[in-house]
Structure formats: C-alpha cells, structure tokens
PDB file of C-alpha atoms in Angstrom:
ATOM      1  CA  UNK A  49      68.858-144.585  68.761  1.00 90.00           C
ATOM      2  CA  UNK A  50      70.227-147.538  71.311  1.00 93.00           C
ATOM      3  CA  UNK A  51      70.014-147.047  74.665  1.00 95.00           C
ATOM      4  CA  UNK A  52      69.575-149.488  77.801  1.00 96.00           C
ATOM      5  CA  UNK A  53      67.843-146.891  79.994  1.00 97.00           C
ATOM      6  CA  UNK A  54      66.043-143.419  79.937  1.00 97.00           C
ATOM      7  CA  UNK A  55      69.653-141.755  80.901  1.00 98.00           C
ATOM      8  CA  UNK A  56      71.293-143.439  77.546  1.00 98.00           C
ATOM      9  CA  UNK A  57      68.224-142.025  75.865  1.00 98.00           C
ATOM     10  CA  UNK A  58      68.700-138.760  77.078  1.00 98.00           C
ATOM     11  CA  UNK A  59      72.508-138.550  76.152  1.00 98.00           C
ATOM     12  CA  UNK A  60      72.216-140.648  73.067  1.00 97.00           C
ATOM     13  CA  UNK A  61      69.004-137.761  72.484  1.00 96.00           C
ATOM     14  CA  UNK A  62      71.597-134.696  73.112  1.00 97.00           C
ATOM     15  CA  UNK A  63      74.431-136.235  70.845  1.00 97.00           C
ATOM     16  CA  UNK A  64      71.949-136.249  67.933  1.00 94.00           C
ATOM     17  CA  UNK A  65      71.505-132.843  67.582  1.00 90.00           C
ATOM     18  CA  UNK A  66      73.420-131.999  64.136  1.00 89.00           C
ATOM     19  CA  UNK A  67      73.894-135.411  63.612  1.00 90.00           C
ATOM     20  CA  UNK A  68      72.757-139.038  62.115  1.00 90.00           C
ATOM     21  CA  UNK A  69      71.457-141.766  64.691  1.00 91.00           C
ATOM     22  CA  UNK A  70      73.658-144.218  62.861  1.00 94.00           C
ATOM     23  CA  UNK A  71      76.742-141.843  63.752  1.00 95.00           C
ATOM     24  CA  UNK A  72      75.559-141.568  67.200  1.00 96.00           C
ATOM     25  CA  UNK A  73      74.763-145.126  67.478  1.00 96.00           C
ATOM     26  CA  UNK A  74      78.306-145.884  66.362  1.00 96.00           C
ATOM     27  CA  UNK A  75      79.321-143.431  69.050  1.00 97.00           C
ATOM     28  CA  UNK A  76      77.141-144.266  72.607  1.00 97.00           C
ATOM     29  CA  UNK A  77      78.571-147.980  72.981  1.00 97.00           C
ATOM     30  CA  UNK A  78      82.153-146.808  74.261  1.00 97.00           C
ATOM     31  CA  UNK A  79      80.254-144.096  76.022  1.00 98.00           C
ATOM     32  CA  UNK A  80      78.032-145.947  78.279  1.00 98.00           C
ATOM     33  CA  UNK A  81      80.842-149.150  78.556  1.00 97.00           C
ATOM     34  CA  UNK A  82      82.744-145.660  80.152  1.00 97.00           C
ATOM     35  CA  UNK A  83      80.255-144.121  82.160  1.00 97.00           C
ATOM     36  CA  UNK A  84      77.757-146.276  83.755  1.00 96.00           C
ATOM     37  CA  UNK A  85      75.552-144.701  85.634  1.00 97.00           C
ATOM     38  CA  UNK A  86      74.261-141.056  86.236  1.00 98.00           C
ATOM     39  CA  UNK A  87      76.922-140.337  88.841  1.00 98.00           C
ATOM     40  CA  UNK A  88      79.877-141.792  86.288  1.00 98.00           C
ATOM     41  CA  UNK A  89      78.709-138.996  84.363  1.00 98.00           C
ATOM     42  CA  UNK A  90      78.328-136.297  86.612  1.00 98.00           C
ATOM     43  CA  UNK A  91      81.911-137.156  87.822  1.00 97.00           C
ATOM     44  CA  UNK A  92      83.624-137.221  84.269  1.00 97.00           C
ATOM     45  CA  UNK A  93      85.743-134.720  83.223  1.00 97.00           C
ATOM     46  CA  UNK A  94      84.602-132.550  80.120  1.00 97.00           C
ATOM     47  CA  UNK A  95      87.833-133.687  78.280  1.00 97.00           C
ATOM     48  CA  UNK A  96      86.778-137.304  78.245  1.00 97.00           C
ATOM     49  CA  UNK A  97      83.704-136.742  77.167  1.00 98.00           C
ATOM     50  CA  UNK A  98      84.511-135.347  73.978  1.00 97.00           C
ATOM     51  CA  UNK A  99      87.202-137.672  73.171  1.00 96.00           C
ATOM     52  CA  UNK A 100      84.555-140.168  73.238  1.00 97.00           C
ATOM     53  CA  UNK A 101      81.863-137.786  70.958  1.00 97.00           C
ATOM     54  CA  UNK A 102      83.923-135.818  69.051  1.00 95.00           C
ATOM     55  CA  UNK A 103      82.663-137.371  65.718  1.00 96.00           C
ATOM     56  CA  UNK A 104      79.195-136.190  66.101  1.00 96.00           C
ATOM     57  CA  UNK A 105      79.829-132.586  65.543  1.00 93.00           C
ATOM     58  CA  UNK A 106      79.426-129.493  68.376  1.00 95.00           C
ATOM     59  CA  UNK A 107      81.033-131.907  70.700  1.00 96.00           C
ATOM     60  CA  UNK A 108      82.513-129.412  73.329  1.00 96.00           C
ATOM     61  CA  UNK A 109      78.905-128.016  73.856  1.00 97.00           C
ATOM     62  CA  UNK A 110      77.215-131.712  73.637  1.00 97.00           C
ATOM     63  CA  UNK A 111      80.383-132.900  76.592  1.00 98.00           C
ATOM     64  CA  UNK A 112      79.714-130.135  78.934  1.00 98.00           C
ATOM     65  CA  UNK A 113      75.627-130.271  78.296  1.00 98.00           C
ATOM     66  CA  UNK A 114      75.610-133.855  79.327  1.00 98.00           C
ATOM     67  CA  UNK A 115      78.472-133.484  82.497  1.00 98.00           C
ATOM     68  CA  UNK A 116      76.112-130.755  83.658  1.00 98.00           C
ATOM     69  CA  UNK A 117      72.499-132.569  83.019  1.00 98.00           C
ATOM     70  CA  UNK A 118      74.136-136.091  84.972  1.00 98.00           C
ATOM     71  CA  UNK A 119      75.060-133.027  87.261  1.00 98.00           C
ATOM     72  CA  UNK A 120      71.614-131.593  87.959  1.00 98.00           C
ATOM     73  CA  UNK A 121      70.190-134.894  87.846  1.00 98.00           C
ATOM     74  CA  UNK A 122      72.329-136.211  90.671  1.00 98.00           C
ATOM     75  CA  UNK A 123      71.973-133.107  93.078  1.00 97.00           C
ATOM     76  CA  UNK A 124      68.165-132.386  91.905  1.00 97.00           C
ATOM     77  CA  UNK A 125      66.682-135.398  90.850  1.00 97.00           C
ATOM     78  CA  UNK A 126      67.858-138.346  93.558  1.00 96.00           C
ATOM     79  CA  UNK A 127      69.924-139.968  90.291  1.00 97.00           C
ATOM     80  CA  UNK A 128      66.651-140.651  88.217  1.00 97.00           C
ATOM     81  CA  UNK A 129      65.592-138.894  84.821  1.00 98.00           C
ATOM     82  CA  UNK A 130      62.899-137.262  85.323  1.00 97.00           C
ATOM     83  CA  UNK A 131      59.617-138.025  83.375  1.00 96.00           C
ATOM     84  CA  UNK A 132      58.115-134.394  83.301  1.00 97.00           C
ATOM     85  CA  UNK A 133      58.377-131.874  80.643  1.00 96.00           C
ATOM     86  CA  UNK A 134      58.611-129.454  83.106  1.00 97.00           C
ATOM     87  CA  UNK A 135      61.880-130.953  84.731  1.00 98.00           C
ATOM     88  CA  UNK A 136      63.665-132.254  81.504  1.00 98.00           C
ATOM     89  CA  UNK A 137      63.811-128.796  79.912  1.00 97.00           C
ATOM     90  CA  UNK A 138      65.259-127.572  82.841  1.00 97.00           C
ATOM     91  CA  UNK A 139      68.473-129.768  82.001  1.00 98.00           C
ATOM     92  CA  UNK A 140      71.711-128.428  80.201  1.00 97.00           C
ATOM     93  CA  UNK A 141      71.124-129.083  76.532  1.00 96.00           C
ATOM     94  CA  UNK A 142      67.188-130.441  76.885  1.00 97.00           C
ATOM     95  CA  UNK A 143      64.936-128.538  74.285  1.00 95.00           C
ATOM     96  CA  UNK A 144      60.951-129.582  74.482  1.00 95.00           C
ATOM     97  CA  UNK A 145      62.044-132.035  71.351  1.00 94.00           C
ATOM     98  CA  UNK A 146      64.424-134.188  73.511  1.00 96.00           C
ATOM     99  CA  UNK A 147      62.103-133.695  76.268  1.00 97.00           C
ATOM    100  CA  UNK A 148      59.523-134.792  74.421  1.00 96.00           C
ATOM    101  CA  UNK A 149      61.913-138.210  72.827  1.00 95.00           C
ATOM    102  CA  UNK A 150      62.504-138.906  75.952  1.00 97.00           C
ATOM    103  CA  UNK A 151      59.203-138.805  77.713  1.00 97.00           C
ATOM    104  CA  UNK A 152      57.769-140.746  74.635  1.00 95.00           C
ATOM    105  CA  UNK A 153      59.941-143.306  74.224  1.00 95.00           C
ATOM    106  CA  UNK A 154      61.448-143.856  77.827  1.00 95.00           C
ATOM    107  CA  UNK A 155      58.666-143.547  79.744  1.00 96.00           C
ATOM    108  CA  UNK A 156      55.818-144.506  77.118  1.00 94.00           C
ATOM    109  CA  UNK A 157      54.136-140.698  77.311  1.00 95.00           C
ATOM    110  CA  UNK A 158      51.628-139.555  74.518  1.00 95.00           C
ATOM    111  CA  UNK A 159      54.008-136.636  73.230  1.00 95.00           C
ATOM    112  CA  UNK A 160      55.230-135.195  69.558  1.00 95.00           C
ATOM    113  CA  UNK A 161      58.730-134.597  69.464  1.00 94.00           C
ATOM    114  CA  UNK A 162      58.291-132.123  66.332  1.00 94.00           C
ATOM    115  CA  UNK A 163      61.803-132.729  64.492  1.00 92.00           C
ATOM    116  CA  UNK A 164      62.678-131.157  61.028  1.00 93.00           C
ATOM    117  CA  UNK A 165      60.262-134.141  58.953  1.00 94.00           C
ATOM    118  CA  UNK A 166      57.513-134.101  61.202  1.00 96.00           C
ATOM    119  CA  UNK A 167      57.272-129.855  61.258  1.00 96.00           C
ATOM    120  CA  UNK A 168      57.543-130.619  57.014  1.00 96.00           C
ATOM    121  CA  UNK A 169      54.903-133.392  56.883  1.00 96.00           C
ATOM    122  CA  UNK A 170      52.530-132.302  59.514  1.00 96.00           C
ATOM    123  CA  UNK A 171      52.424-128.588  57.012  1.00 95.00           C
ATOM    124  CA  UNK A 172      52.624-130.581  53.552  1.00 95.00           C
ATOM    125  CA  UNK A 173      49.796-132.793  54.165  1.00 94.00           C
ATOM    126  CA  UNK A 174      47.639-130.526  56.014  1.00 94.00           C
ATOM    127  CA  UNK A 175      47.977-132.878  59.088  1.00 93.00           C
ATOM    128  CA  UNK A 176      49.357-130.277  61.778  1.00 95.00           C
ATOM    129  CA  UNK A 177      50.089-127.089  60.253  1.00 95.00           C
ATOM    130  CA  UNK A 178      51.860-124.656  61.839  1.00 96.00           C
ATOM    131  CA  UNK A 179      54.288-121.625  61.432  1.00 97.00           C
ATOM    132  CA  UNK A 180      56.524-123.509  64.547  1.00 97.00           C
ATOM    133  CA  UNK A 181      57.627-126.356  66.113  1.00 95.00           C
ATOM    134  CA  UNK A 182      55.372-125.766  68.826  1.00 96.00           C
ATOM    135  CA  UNK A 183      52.407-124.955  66.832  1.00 97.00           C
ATOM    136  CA  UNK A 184      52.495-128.029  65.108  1.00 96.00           C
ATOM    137  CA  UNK A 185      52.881-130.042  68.125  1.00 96.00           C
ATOM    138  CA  UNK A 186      49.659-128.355  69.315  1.00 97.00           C
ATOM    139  CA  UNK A 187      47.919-129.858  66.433  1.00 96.00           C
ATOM    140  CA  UNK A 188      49.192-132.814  66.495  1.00 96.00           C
ATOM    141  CA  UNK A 189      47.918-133.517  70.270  1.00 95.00           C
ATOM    142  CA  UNK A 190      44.663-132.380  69.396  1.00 95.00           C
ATOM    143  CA  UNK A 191      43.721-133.962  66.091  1.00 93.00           C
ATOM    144  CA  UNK A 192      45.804-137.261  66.451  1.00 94.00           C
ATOM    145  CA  UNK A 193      43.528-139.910  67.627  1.00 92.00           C
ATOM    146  CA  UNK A 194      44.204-142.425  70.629  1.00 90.00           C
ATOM    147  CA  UNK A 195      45.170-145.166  69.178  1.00 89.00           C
ATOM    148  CA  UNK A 196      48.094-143.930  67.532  1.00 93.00           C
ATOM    149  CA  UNK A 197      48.732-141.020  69.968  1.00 93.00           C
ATOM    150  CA  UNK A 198      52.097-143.480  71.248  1.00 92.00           C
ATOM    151  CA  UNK A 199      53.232-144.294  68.423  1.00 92.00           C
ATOM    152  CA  UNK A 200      52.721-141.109  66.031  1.00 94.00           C
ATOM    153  CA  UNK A 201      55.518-139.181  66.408  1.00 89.00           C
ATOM    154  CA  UNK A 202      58.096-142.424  65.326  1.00 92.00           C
ATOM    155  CA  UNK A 203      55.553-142.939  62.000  1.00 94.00           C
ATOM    156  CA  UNK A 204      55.775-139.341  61.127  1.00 95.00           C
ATOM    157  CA  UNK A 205      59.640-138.982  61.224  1.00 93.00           C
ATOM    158  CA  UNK A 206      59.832-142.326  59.457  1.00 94.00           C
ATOM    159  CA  UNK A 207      57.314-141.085  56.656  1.00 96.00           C
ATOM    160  CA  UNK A 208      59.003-137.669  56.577  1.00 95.00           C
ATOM    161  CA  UNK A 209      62.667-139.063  55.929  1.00 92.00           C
ATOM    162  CA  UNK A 210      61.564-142.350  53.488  1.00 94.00           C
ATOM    163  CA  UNK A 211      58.255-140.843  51.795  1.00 96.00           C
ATOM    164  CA  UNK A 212      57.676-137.068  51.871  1.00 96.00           C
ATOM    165  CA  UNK A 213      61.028-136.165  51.595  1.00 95.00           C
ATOM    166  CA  UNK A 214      62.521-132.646  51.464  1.00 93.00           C
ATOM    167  CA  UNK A 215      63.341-132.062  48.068  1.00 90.00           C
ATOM    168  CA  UNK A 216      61.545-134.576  46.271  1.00 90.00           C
ATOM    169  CA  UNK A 217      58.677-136.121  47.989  1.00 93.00           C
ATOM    170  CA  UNK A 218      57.338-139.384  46.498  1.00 94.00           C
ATOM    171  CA  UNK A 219      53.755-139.498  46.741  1.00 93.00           C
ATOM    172  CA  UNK A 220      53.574-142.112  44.028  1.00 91.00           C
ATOM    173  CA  UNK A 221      54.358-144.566  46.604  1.00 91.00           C
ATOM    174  CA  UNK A 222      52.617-142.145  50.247  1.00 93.00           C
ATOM    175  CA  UNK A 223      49.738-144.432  51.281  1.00 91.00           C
ATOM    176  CA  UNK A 224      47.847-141.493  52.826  1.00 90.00           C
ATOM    177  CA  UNK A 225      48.278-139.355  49.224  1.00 90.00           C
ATOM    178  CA  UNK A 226      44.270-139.121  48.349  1.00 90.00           C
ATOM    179  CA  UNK A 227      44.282-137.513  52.179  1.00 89.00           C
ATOM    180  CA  UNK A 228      47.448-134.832  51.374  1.00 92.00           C
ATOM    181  CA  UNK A 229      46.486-131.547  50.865  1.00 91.00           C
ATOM    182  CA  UNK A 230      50.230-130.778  48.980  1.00 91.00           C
ATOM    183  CA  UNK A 231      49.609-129.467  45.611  1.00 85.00           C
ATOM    184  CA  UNK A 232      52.416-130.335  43.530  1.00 84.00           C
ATOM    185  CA  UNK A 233      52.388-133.997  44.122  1.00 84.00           C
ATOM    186  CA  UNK A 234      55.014-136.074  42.316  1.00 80.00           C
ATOM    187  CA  UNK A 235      54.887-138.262  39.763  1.00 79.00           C
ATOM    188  CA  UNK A 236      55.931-141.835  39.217  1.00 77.00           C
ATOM    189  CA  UNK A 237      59.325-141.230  38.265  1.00 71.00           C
ATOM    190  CA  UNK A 238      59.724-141.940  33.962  1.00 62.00           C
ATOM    191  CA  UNK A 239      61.994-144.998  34.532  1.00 56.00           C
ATOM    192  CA  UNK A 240      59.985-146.679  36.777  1.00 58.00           C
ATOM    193  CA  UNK A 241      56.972-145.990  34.722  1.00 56.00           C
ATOM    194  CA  UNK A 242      58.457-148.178  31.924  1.00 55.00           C
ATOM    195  CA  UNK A 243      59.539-150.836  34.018  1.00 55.00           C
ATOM    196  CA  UNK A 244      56.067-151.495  35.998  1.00 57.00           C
ATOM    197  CA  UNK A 245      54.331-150.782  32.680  1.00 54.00           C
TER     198      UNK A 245
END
C-alpha cells in the first residue's frame, strides 16, 4: 500500500479489506490530495467519502469507518494514530490485522498481521499452525526468531500469494520446501520439465 504517514496507512489499511492493494492504491491518491490531515477527515461528510472509494467494494461501511476513526482520533487521541494495539482496535473498522499493519509497518513494531496467506502458509508448512488467526499469530511471535521478527509478516504474505499459493502451491520453485511439512507437494509442472530438461 502507499501512504505518506501512519493515518494514510491506517485508511489505505481499512480500504483493503475485500479488496486488491493495486485497486486501493489507484484509489488513496485523490483521497489524501482531499483530505489532508486527521481533522480533514473527521470533518468530511460520509457522502464524499465514498464517492472517492466506491471502487473498492463495501464502501458505505469503509466511508463511515474511517469519518468515525479520524473522529475518535481527533477527540481521543490529540490528532495522532496511536501506536498501541490496545488503542487501534478500539477504532471504527480496526481489527487486530490492521492494528497489527499498522503498528508494524508505521511505527516499526515486531507484530504478525495474520492475513488469509500467512494463516495458509504458517498451517501448510508447519511454521505457525493454528485453527485461527490469532492462534497462528501466537506462534508466529514465539517461534520466529529476532532477526526477522520486523520483517516476517511482509515475507510471509509475499510467499503465500507468489509461492504457496491457494490452489496450486509451487513448491518446485519454495526455497524453504526440504523444511515444509505439506504432504502433497507439487511437482515441476510437465511443460516446464521439457523445457529446463
């Protein structure tokens, strides 16, 4: 996502929800040329809001979740996001995995935000396994080591969407596959075979 500040984070964060970043990224630019600041936000009217987001799907929920976070975050906050867990999910439309995006990435905490490929890959490989979100989030703080602690949660999703895919993961090419507890690994696809061999 492209954002300038923790608050684009957050927003661009809340519009992604349902959606692609590339959809959202085609989306926040008007946004944030519109609304400037916290207070621009918190002053908007619903309406305009999702005129600007109406692309990205649910966008009467996503408008009034971010006029009413800028909201809180004006009156509770002095204007600033804040960095704690604690205070993000108290915000309109702020699960623990945009709390945890946001803390991460904005303000450079050790977190997991456990998203669709990372709750698939951290199970598949044996990594973090877990019946929820949560769980595997759990696992992942305790078994992922501190040098990649920062970082983690951006490899995973990447390796998750590109690599170990949903329907047809492609171990042939996963660089951690002799680690992977997954059974049914894949195969090098038969056209590829012939053209490598």
């Amino acid at each position: 996502l492209d954002f300038k500040n923790p608050l684009q984070l957050l927003i661009a964060t809340v519009l992604s929800a349902q959606c692609t970043d590339k959809r959202v990224n085609a989306v926040t630019p008007a946004l944030f040329k519109k609304y400037k600041n916290v207070s621009a936000f918190a002053g908007a009217r619903v309406e305009d809001i999702e005129d600007l987001i109406y692309t990205t799907g649910f966008f009467r929920a996503k408008a009034r979740h971010i006029k009413g976070l800028a909201t809180k975050i004006v009156k509770q906050y002095g204007g600033q996001v804040p960095p704690e867990l604690e205070k993000l999910v108290t915000l309109p439309g702020v699960g623990r995995k945009t709390a945890n995006v946001v803390m991460n990435t904005a303000f450079g905490a050790e977190t997991f935000a456990v998203d669709t490929h990372i709750f698939r890959v951290g199970n598949r490989t044996g990594l973090a396994k877990g019946k929820t979100p949560l769980a595997v989030e759990k696992q992942l703080d305790k078994h992922t080591p501190a040098p990649f602690r920062l970082g983690a949660h951006h490899w995973l999703i990447l390796h998750g969407r590109y690599v170990c895919k949903a329907r047809t993961p492609e171990c042939w090419r996963c660089i951690v596959s002799d680690l992977c507890t997954f059974r049914s690994k894949t195969e090098l696809p038969a056209k590829l075979s012939k053209i490598k061999g």
